[in-house]
Coordinates of C-alpha atoms in Angstrom, one line a residue:
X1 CA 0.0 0.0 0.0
X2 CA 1.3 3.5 -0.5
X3 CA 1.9 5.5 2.0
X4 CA 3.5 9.6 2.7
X5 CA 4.7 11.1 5.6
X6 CA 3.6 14.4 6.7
X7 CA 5.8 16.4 9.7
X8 CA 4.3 17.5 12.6
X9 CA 5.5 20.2 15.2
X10 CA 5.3 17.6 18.1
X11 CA 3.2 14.9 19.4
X12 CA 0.3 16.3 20.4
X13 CA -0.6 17.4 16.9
X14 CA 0.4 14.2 15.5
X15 CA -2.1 12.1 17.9
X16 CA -4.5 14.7 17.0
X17 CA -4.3 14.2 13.2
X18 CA -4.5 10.6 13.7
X19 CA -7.6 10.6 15.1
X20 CA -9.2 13.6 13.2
X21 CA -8.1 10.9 10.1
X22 CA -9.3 7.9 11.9
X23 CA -12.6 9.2 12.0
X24 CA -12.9 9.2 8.2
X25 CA -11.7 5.7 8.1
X26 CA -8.0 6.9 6.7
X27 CA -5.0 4.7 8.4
X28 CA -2.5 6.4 9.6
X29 CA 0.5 6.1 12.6
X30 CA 2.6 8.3 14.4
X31 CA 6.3 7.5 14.1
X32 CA 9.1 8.9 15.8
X33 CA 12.0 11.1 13.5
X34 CA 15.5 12.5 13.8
X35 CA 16.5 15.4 12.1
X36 CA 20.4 16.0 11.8
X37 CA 21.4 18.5 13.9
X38 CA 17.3 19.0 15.5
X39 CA 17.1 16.3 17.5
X40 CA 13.9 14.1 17.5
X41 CA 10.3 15.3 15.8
X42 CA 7.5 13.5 15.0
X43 CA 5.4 12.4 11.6
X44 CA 2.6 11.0 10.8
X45 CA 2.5 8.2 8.0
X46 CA -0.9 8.2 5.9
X47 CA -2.1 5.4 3.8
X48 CA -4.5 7.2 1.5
X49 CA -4.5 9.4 -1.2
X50 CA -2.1 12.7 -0.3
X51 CA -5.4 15.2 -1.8
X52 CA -8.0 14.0 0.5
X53 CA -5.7 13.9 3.4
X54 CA -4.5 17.2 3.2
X55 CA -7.7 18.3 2.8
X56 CA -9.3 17.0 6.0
X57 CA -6.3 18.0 7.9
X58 CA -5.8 21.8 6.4
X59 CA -9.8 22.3 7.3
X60 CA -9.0 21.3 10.9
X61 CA -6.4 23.9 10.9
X62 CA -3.2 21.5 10.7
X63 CA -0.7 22.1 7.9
X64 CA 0.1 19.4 5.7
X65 CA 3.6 19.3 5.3
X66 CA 4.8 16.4 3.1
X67 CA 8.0 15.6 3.5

């Protein structure tokens, strides 16, 4: 299945997006990044389609940085 990952500030706004997605039956997990020089961040990993996504997420007002 294809997947993308989208960055997210911390945490918090990851477990948020996850669930805002969950609700609308998109799968998705929080994982755990390093960033040279930044320390550790978090992203959230979507397996849907990067349009529909984005769109659910930018309404609830959380940018959809793809990496």
């Amino acid at each position: 299945m294809d997947s993308f990952t989208i960055n997210m500030r911390n945490s918090t706004q990851a477990h948020k997006a996850r669930a805002l997605l969950a609700k609308k039956g998109i799968r998705s997990t929080v994982e755990r990044t390093h960033r040279q020089g930044a320390g550790c961040s978090f992203a959230l990993r979507v397996y849907a389609g990067r349009r529909e996504a984005c769109l659910l997420l930018s309404a609830a007002g959380i940018p959809c940085d793809i990496s």
